[in-house]
Structures are given as C-alpha cells and as structure tokens.
Tab-separated table of C-alpha atoms in Angstrom:
chain	number	residue	atom	x	y	z
A	265	MET	CA	32.772	33.839	61.103
A	266	ALA	CA	30.174	36.591	61.329
A	267	TYR	CA	31.397	38.161	58.399
A	268	TYR	CA	30.781	35.190	56.013
A	269	GLU	CA	27.125	34.720	57.727
A	270	ASP	CA	26.220	38.026	56.531
A	271	ARG	CA	27.418	37.596	53.054
A	272	LEU	CA	25.689	34.103	52.981
A	273	LEU	CA	22.390	36.281	53.956
A	274	GLN	CA	22.816	38.969	51.844
A	275	HIS	CA	23.429	36.527	48.684
A	276	CYS	CA	20.192	34.671	49.816
A	277	ASP	CA	18.254	38.241	50.139
A	278	ASN	CA	19.471	39.123	46.482
A	279	TYR	CA	18.375	35.884	45.142
A	280	THR	CA	14.874	36.288	46.477
A	281	ASN	CA	14.472	39.888	45.242
A	282	VAL	CA	15.549	38.393	41.851
A	283	ASP	CA	13.246	35.316	41.984
A	284	MET	CA	10.165	37.808	42.890
A	285	GLN	CA	10.994	39.949	40.017
A	286	THR	CA	10.682	37.170	37.301
A	287	SER	CA	7.528	35.950	35.367
A	288	ASP	CA	5.483	33.307	37.123
A	289	HIS	CA	5.277	31.385	33.959
A	290	SER	CA	7.437	28.663	33.138
A	291	GLU	CA	9.752	27.453	30.127
A	292	ILE	CA	11.327	24.140	28.895
A	293	ALA	CA	14.982	24.798	28.556
A	294	GLY	CA	17.303	22.564	26.767
A	295	SER	CA	17.431	21.147	23.364
A	296	CYS	CA	16.160	17.834	21.564
A	297	GLU	CA	18.584	18.400	18.999
A	298	SER	CA	21.482	18.667	21.267
A	299	TYR	CA	20.278	15.746	23.352
A	300	VAL	CA	20.054	13.412	20.074
A	301	SER	CA	23.090	14.260	18.783
A	302	SER	CA	24.749	13.402	22.440
A	303	LEU	CA	22.903	9.855	22.503
A	304	SER	CA	23.406	9.387	18.659
A	305	SER	CA	27.489	9.637	19.477
A	306	ALA	CA	26.797	6.661	21.753
A	307	PHE	CA	26.087	4.315	18.748
A	308	ASN	CA	28.591	1.293	18.140
A	309	LYS	CA	30.768	2.600	20.509
A	310	PRO	CA	32.557	0.379	22.885
A	311	ASP	CA	32.456	2.761	25.713
A	312	LEU	CA	29.807	2.005	28.386
A	313	SER	CA	28.232	-0.259	26.092
A	314	ASP	CA	26.671	-3.444	28.086
A	315	VAL	CA	25.788	-5.867	24.978
A	316	VAL	CA	27.575	-6.859	21.737
A	317	ILE	CA	24.923	-7.726	19.087
A	318	LYS	CA	26.830	-9.970	16.320
A	319	VAL	CA	24.724	-10.475	13.220
A	320	GLY	CA	26.980	-12.721	10.704
A	321	GLU	CA	30.498	-11.629	10.794
A	322	VAL	CA	29.493	-8.375	12.202
A	323	SER	CA	29.361	-7.043	15.876
A	324	TYR	CA	27.844	-4.122	17.074
A	325	TYR	CA	27.879	-2.347	20.629
A	326	ALA	CA	24.725	-1.372	22.134
A	327	HIS	CA	23.013	-0.400	25.307
A	328	ARG	CA	20.514	-3.126	26.781
A	329	PHE	CA	18.459	-0.260	28.233
A	330	LEU	CA	17.852	1.080	24.664
A	331	LEU	CA	17.010	-1.841	22.688
A	332	ALA	CA	14.775	-3.035	25.466
A	333	HIS	CA	12.751	0.403	25.208
A	334	PHE	CA	12.626	0.465	21.865
A	335	SER	CA	11.819	-3.599	21.150
A	336	ASP	CA	9.663	-5.630	23.587
A	337	VAL	CA	11.078	-8.354	21.444
A	338	MET	CA	14.628	-7.687	22.572
A	339	ARG	CA	13.393	-7.021	25.788
A	340	THR	CA	12.251	-10.432	26.565
A	341	MET	CA	15.358	-11.202	24.718
A	342	LEU	CA	18.092	-9.615	27.042
A	343	THR	CA	16.352	-9.451	30.231
A	344	GLU	CA	14.294	-12.401	30.778
A	345	SER	CA	15.959	-15.351	33.094
A	346	ARG	CA	14.426	-18.071	30.649
A	347	TRP	CA	16.269	-17.041	27.796
A	348	ARG	CA	19.744	-17.843	27.411
A	349	ASP	CA	20.995	-14.827	26.150
A	350	SER	CA	19.782	-12.675	28.873
A	351	LYS	CA	23.086	-13.427	30.862
A	352	GLN	CA	25.565	-13.467	27.883
A	353	ALA	CA	27.776	-10.155	27.268
A	354	GLU	CA	27.091	-11.321	23.485
A	355	VAL	CA	24.129	-11.851	21.536
A	356	LYS	CA	24.019	-13.664	18.033
A	357	LEU	CA	21.284	-12.952	15.745
A	358	GLN	CA	20.434	-14.705	12.860
A	359	GLU	CA	19.372	-13.096	9.681
A	360	THR	CA	18.913	-12.881	6.095
A	361	PRO	CA	21.714	-11.923	3.725
A	362	GLU	CA	19.236	-8.454	3.116
A	363	CYS	CA	18.225	-8.178	6.550
A	364	ALA	CA	21.964	-8.530	7.858
A	365	ALA	CA	22.749	-5.571	5.426
A	366	ALA	CA	20.021	-3.432	6.719
A	367	PHE	CA	21.072	-4.474	10.361
A	368	LYS	CA	23.543	-1.142	11.060
A	369	GLY	CA	20.622	1.276	10.040
A	370	PHE	CA	18.066	-0.679	11.980
A	371	LEU	CA	20.224	-0.310	15.341
A	372	LYS	CA	21.221	3.003	14.698
A	373	PHE	CA	17.579	3.977	14.330
A	374	MET	CA	17.188	3.579	18.204
A	375	TYR	CA	19.991	6.055	18.551
A	376	THR	CA	19.174	8.770	16.301
A	377	GLY	CA	15.515	8.461	15.437
A	378	GLN	CA	16.361	8.593	11.750
A	379	VAL	CA	16.827	5.806	9.277
A	380	GLU	CA	18.058	6.227	5.520
A	381	LEU	CA	15.891	4.180	3.077
A	382	ASN	CA	15.834	3.451	-0.552
A	383	VAL	CA	13.776	1.455	-2.721
A	384	SER	CA	16.266	-1.691	-2.339
A	385	THR	CA	16.507	-1.458	1.777
A	386	ALA	CA	12.777	-0.599	2.610
A	387	ILE	CA	11.243	-4.096	2.777
A	388	PRO	CA	14.456	-5.748	4.985
A	389	MET	CA	14.233	-2.416	6.991
A	390	LEU	CA	10.215	-3.287	7.290
A	391	VAL	CA	11.292	-7.092	7.943
A	392	LEU	CA	13.484	-6.098	10.900
A	393	ALA	CA	11.052	-3.269	11.934
A	394	ASP	CA	8.690	-6.180	12.254
A	395	LYS	CA	10.394	-9.109	13.577
A	396	TYR	CA	11.754	-6.987	16.333
A	397	ASN	CA	8.286	-4.878	17.149
A	398	VAL	CA	10.175	-1.272	16.631
A	399	VAL	CA	6.759	0.325	16.214
A	400	LEU	CA	8.181	3.775	15.100
A	401	LEU	CA	10.297	2.355	12.889
A	402	ILE	CA	7.694	0.399	11.284
A	403	LEU	CA	5.567	3.526	10.730
A	404	ALA	CA	8.475	5.251	9.235
A	405	CYS	CA	8.767	2.293	6.552
A	406	GLU	CA	5.364	2.633	5.796
A	407	ASP	CA	5.439	6.426	5.281
A	408	TYR	CA	8.499	6.344	2.815
A	409	MET	CA	6.723	3.389	1.052
A	410	ALA	CA	3.542	4.898	0.587
A	411	ARG	CA	5.043	8.473	-0.678
A	412	GLN	CA	7.121	6.328	-3.057
A	413	VAL	CA	3.898	4.563	-4.275
A	414	ILE	CA	2.045	8.370	-4.801
A	415	GLU	CA	5.195	9.889	-6.133
A	416	SER	CA	6.493	7.494	-8.541
A	417	LYS	CA	2.999	6.115	-10.312
A	418	ASN	CA	4.885	3.185	-10.647
A	419	GLU	CA	2.297	0.209	-10.933
A	420	LYS	CA	5.059	-2.700	-10.749
A	421	GLY	CA	6.483	-1.176	-7.235
A	422	ALA	CA	2.680	-1.205	-6.006
A	423	LEU	CA	2.093	-4.440	-7.231
A	424	GLN	CA	4.947	-5.836	-5.173
A	425	TRP	CA	4.658	-3.830	-2.036
A	426	TRP	CA	0.825	-4.509	-1.873
A	427	LYS	CA	1.737	-7.898	-1.026
A	428	HIS	CA	3.857	-6.756	2.007
A	429	ALA	CA	0.940	-3.903	2.950
A	430	LYS	CA	-1.035	-7.036	3.416
A	431	THR	CA	1.412	-9.153	5.001
A	432	TYR	CA	2.474	-6.509	7.937
A	433	SER	CA	-1.182	-4.994	8.083
A	434	LEU	CA	0.098	-1.640	6.735
A	435	LYS	CA	-3.059	0.102	6.114
A	436	HIS	CA	-1.944	3.507	4.704
A	437	LEU	CA	0.458	1.749	2.222
A	438	GLU	CA	-2.195	-0.894	1.025
A	439	VAL	CA	-4.530	1.788	0.224
A	440	GLU	CA	-2.185	3.776	-1.937
A	441	CYS	CA	-1.254	0.790	-3.793
A	442	VAL	CA	-4.913	-0.077	-4.569
A	443	ASP	CA	-5.374	3.390	-5.458
A	444	LEU	CA	-2.499	3.336	-7.822
A	445	ILE	CA	-3.304	-0.461	-9.002
A	446	GLU	CA	-6.859	0.443	-10.081
A	447	GLY	CA	-6.139	3.528	-11.647
A	448	LYS	CA	-3.561	1.667	-14.223
A	449	VAL	CA	-5.077	-1.587	-14.562
A	450	ASN	CA	-4.557	-1.375	-18.450
A	451	ALA	CA	-0.819	-1.679	-17.952
A	452	VAL	CA	-1.235	-3.701	-14.819
A	453	VAL	CA	-2.429	-6.746	-16.451
A	454	GLU	CA	0.676	-6.832	-18.634
A	455	THR	CA	2.966	-6.838	-16.308
A	456	PRO	CA	4.713	-10.138	-14.822
A	457	GLU	CA	3.932	-8.933	-10.988
A	458	TRP	CA	0.248	-8.984	-11.700
A	459	LEU	CA	0.579	-12.865	-12.076
A	460	ASP	CA	1.995	-13.154	-8.538
A	461	LEU	CA	-1.521	-11.425	-6.947
A	462	SER	CA	-2.964	-13.587	-4.666
A	463	ILE	CA	-6.832	-14.528	-5.230
A	464	ASP	CA	-7.602	-12.367	-2.493
A	465	GLN	CA	-5.997	-9.369	-3.995
A	466	LEU	CA	-7.329	-10.387	-7.268
A	467	CYS	CA	-10.795	-10.213	-6.035
A	468	THR	CA	-10.402	-6.775	-4.228
A	469	ILE	CA	-9.745	-5.406	-7.831
A	470	LEU	CA	-12.817	-6.988	-9.358
A	471	GLU	CA	-15.037	-6.090	-6.768
A	472	SER	CA	-14.161	-2.408	-7.305
A	473	SER	CA	-16.030	0.461	-9.344
A	474	ASP	CA	-13.221	2.415	-9.103
A	475	VAL	CA	-11.436	0.352	-11.750
A	476	VAL	CA	-9.837	2.332	-14.675
A	477	VAL	CA	-9.641	0.125	-17.407
A	478	GLN	CA	-10.204	-0.262	-21.371
A	479	ASP	CA	-13.210	-2.075	-21.309
A	480	GLU	CA	-14.661	-5.219	-18.913
A	481	TYR	CA	-13.393	-7.436	-21.850
A	482	THR	CA	-9.435	-5.948	-21.088
A	483	LEU	CA	-9.994	-6.850	-17.546
A	484	TYR	CA	-11.370	-10.364	-18.369
A	485	GLN	CA	-8.714	-11.250	-20.488
A	486	GLY	CA	-6.058	-10.076	-17.291
A	487	VAL	CA	-8.196	-12.699	-14.958
A	488	GLU	CA	-7.763	-15.341	-17.855
A	489	SER	CA	-4.307	-14.891	-17.925
A	490	TRP	CA	-3.712	-14.928	-13.878
A	491	LEU	CA	-5.971	-18.112	-13.660
A	492	GLN	CA	-3.631	-19.900	-16.511
A	493	SER	CA	-0.424	-18.967	-14.765
A	494	GLU	CA	1.747	-21.413	-13.453
A	495	ASN	CA	1.066	-20.307	-10.042
A	496	HIS	CA	-2.769	-20.598	-9.914
A	497	LYS	CA	-4.086	-23.029	-12.615
A	498	SER	CA	-3.550	-26.212	-10.170
A	499	ASN	CA	-6.862	-24.426	-8.102
A	500	ILE	CA	-8.345	-22.935	-11.338
A	501	SER	CA	-11.731	-24.293	-10.883
A	502	GLU	CA	-11.747	-23.157	-7.261
A	503	TYR	CA	-10.534	-19.894	-8.234
A	504	LEU	CA	-13.257	-19.590	-11.098
A	505	ASP	CA	-15.920	-19.638	-8.507
A	506	ARG	CA	-14.625	-16.520	-6.916
A	507	VAL	CA	-13.517	-14.350	-9.793
A	508	LEU	CA	-16.526	-15.151	-12.150
A	509	PRO	CA	-19.150	-13.592	-10.245
A	510	LEU	CA	-16.969	-10.340	-9.696
A	511	LEU	CA	-16.581	-10.112	-13.644
A	512	ARG	CA	-19.249	-7.676	-15.029
A	513	PHE	CA	-20.102	-9.815	-18.319
A	514	SER	CA	-22.985	-7.539	-18.961
A	515	GLN	CA	-20.397	-4.454	-19.605
A	516	MET	CA	-18.878	-6.325	-22.765
A	517	THR	CA	-20.253	-6.085	-26.012
A	518	PRO	CA	-22.161	-9.037	-27.597
A	519	LYS	CA	-19.398	-9.704	-29.895
A	520	GLN	CA	-16.918	-9.552	-26.994
A	521	ILE	CA	-18.872	-11.974	-25.377
A	522	ASP	CA	-19.031	-14.550	-28.382
A	523	ALA	CA	-14.858	-14.417	-28.192
A	524	LEU	CA	-15.226	-15.253	-24.694
A	525	GLU	CA	-17.516	-18.212	-25.443
A	526	LYS	CA	-15.030	-19.186	-28.041
A	527	SER	CA	-11.852	-19.174	-25.802
A	528	SER	CA	-10.147	-22.728	-24.542
A	529	LEU	CA	-10.935	-21.389	-20.790
A	530	CYS	CA	-14.895	-21.120	-21.159
A	531	LYS	CA	-14.953	-24.565	-23.366
A	532	GLN	CA	-12.847	-26.183	-20.799
A	533	PHE	CA	-15.237	-25.022	-17.761
A	534	SER	CA	-18.268	-24.014	-19.776
A	535	GLY	CA	-20.677	-25.366	-16.964
A	536	LYS	CA	-19.231	-22.377	-14.679
A	537	PHE	CA	-19.553	-19.807	-17.060
A	538	THR	CA	-23.096	-20.442	-18.867
A	539	SER	CA	-24.995	-18.793	-16.435
A	540	TYR	CA	-23.275	-15.826	-16.619
A	541	ILE	CA	-23.243	-15.674	-20.551
A	542	LEU	CA	-26.677	-15.956	-20.512
A	543	ALA	CA	-27.526	-13.245	-18.098
A	544	ALA	CA	-25.253	-11.296	-20.432
A	545	TYR	CA	-27.194	-11.971	-23.390
A	546	LYS	CA	-30.929	-11.035	-21.265
A	547	PHE	CA	-29.065	-7.918	-20.160
A	548	PHE	CA	-28.615	-6.808	-23.802
A	549	ALA	CA	-32.357	-7.991	-24.830
A	550	MET	CA	-33.993	-5.614	-22.461
A	551	GLU	CA	-35.194	-2.832	-22.962
A	552	ARG	CA	-32.793	-0.158	-22.609
A	553	ASN	CA	-34.037	1.869	-19.632
A	554	MET	CA	-34.303	-0.877	-17.729
A	555	ALA	CA	-31.146	-1.971	-18.361
A	556	ALA	CA	-29.765	1.361	-17.696
A	557	TYR	CA	-31.056	1.351	-13.929
A	558	ASP	CA	-30.470	-2.239	-13.155
A	559	PRO	CA	-29.584	-1.887	-9.402
A	560	ARG	CA	-27.165	-5.300	-9.282
A	561	LYS	CA	-23.403	-4.153	-8.942
A	562	VAL	CA	-22.273	-6.761	-11.374
A	563	ASP	CA	-24.109	-4.623	-14.308
A	564	GLN	CA	-22.440	-1.361	-13.087
A	565	ALA	CA	-20.059	0.325	-15.572
A	566	ARG	CA	-16.362	0.600	-13.824
A	567	GLU	CA	-14.352	3.593	-15.362
A	568	TYR	CA	-14.012	2.471	-18.986
A	569	GLY	CA	-12.337	3.992	-21.676
A	570	LYS	CA	-10.191	5.960	-19.603
A	571	SER	CA	-6.397	6.441	-20.616
A	572	THR	CA	-3.387	8.592	-19.630
A	573	CYS	CA	-2.810	9.772	-22.972
A	574	GLN	CA	-3.150	13.635	-23.683
A	575	GLU	CA	-5.766	14.304	-26.190
A	576	THR	CA	-7.300	17.071	-27.370
A	577	GLU	CA	-10.745	17.838	-25.540
A	578	ILE	CA	-14.086	18.165	-26.911
A	579	SER	CA	-17.231	19.628	-25.701
A	580	LEU	CA	-20.531	18.233	-26.645
A	581	GLU	CA	-24.046	19.026	-25.643
A	582	PHE	CA	-25.724	16.277	-23.450
A	583	LYS	CA	-28.381	16.035	-25.827
A	584	LYS	CA	-26.474	15.547	-28.889
A	585	LEU	CA	-24.056	13.302	-26.836
A	586	GLN	CA	-26.871	10.902	-26.268
A	587	GLU	CA	-28.022	11.068	-29.544
A	588	TYR	CA	-24.603	10.752	-31.283
A	589	PHE	CA	-23.384	7.607	-29.251
A	590	ALA	CA	-27.068	5.997	-28.866
A	591	ASN	CA	-25.915	2.727	-30.592
A	592	TYR	CA	-22.613	2.302	-28.566
A	593	GLN	CA	-24.207	1.902	-25.377
A	594	TYR	CA	-21.740	-0.944	-24.196
A	595	THR	CA	-18.533	0.305	-25.903
A	596	VAL	CA	-18.464	3.824	-24.306
A	597	ALA	CA	-17.829	5.085	-20.595
A	598	MET	CA	-21.108	5.931	-19.184
A	599	TYR	CA	-20.284	9.125	-16.897
A	600	HIS	CA	-22.770	8.175	-14.453
A	601	LYS	CA	-21.027	10.198	-11.957
A	602	SER	CA	-21.379	13.508	-13.345
A	603	ALA	CA	-24.620	15.277	-12.717
A	604	CYS	CA	-23.508	18.529	-15.281
A	605	THR	CA	-25.157	19.573	-18.247
A	606	PHE	CA	-22.325	19.117	-20.217
A	607	PHE	CA	-19.611	16.283	-20.373
A	608	ARG	CA	-15.900	16.840	-20.886
A	609	ILE	CA	-14.961	14.159	-23.344
A	610	THR	CA	-11.064	13.910	-23.208
A	611	ARG	CA	-10.849	10.508	-25.437
A	612	LEU	CA	-13.131	8.262	-27.392
A	613	GLU	CA	-12.476	4.855	-27.435
A	614	LEU	CA	-14.754	2.888	-29.169
A	615	ILE	CA	-14.557	-0.891	-30.152
A	616	GLY	CA	-13.813	-1.232	-33.681
A	617	TRP	CA	-12.660	2.226	-34.594
C-alpha cells in the first residue's frame, strides 16, 4: 500500500510542476464547426427526438428544447399547459403550400444556423421566420434579399419585395428597394408591378427629390396610370388629394401642362387640378432668378433627363452652358447639386429634339 501512496504523491508532484511551468493566460479549446456539425447530424432523426412536427403529409423529428430556444412562439406551443399541443407527441401545423415546401429548410436552420435560399423560396422562408419569430432567420432572409436587389438591379423584383419589406418591417431591405426604384422610374412606371404599389408607397416616391426620371410629366403619366388602374380607381378622388400636392407641376413645360389639362383625368376632376395648374403658370411667368430660388419643395427639380444609356461625354464651360440652354430652363436637368466650374454632360434629352 505504501508503494501506491508514494506513486500517487509522485504523480501529483509532477502535475504541479507542469502546471507551474505553463503560461498563466487562458485559451478557448474546441471547435464551433465540430459542434455545429455534431448538432446538425441530429436533424430529423428519430433517435432522442421528443416531438414530431407534421406539416401536411410530411413528418419531421425534432427536439423541444431546440425549437423553444429559437422560437418563442414554439416555446409557448410546446411548453405552456394552456396549449393542447404542449402535451402531444405529435404537433400538426397548418401552412400554405409554399410555406410547407420550405418548412424543411426552416426547421433545419435551427440545427445548422444556415439556410439555402433562392428568389422563389425567400418569401415563404421569411413568412415562416416571422410567423414563428425566429429572429436570426428573419435577419438571414433580409440580408439575402437586400443583396439580391443590389446585385440584380431588377426593378420588378424590387417593387415586389418592397411590399414585403414594409409588411415585415425590414428597414435595410426597404432602403435598398426604394433606392433602386427611385433610380429607374422611367422603367418602373411601365411595369405591371407599379400598379400594385400602395398609396403610401406611391407617395414615398413622389415625395423624394432623388427620383431619376425623364421629366416630371413622365412621372405624372405613371401616377395617372396608377390612379386609373382597377386596384385604385374606386378611391381615385381620395388618392388625388394625396398625390397632387406631391407632383411638381412647375417642373413641366407649358406644352406638357397644356396636354395635362386636356387629359380625361384632369377634365373629370378639374376642381382638384386647377390650383396646381395656375401655380405652375404663375411660376413660368415669374422672373427667372426668382423662380430659380423658390424655396418650396414642390418647385425643386428632381434628377431629370437621366438615362442608363452609354453615350459620349461632352465637357462644356459653365457660362457657355448657361447661354446655350438659356431657353430650355424647364426641359434640361438643373444640376444644382454640383458646385463645379465645369459640368459633365452625359446625355442631352430636350423635349422636341
């Protein structure tokens, strides 16, 4: 017995000596990747699962703790006694066909922290993430959708996803959608998705001075199409009261104002248009310098005359530019944001040329 006691003491002494020789700083041992890989292997496996989630005709083996950890909605469903499902070994969920098809990926996210998304599955996955309040998945969907808007430059996709961004309060996605739409209004007003915008979304565009469009009349024509579409014409009088104050009639040419006055919409609601048209004519009649510095937002130019076409660049001296375009004050973009001595003109889009 004394022999083993001596060996034990010797072992302890050796351990102490080693410990004393090591550095006093600590390190994190182990691998997150290995842990996640190990956890993900438990996805949809009957072994040790304690609940079955049934969506339509498909059953998934899951773990209450993991579901409750990621989703406070599921935590309530699976743990609170007032819910019938909290005592059941199988929980049945009602989902739309699109969400049912995406449910496997939704559930797998809780085991792996990753989700496979494409343009078709992004919205169903977002709907599931919002329904069950899986915050990390909501953020992942928003990040993917925002990057798609930035990279694809697809105005139709931006119009469709803008609606979802507002519905689910995805601020980053909403900003990217609005930026793309504002920069491509010439194309946007020609799409069917333009007619699906809500009145609040339409007003957001009309309020902006960053809208890039051929001219204000083009924007007005887009608004007119929106107002007269099947989705909105029943409320056209109410909507006119909201959109007319946001249109910048003074930035149209007299010829365009005349065409507007002759339009069927203006004739039908002449009382609503009259004050705005008179104000525009007054603006034209004012001294040019006074008009140029009118502080009212409705008289500020947007980014008119811009185009995505590749054209030859021309450099013109500022004074010569003023003289050359003196008679086209209302048909040429006023590049008021630049303080440069020289203007870079990449396109000249004058009405009637």
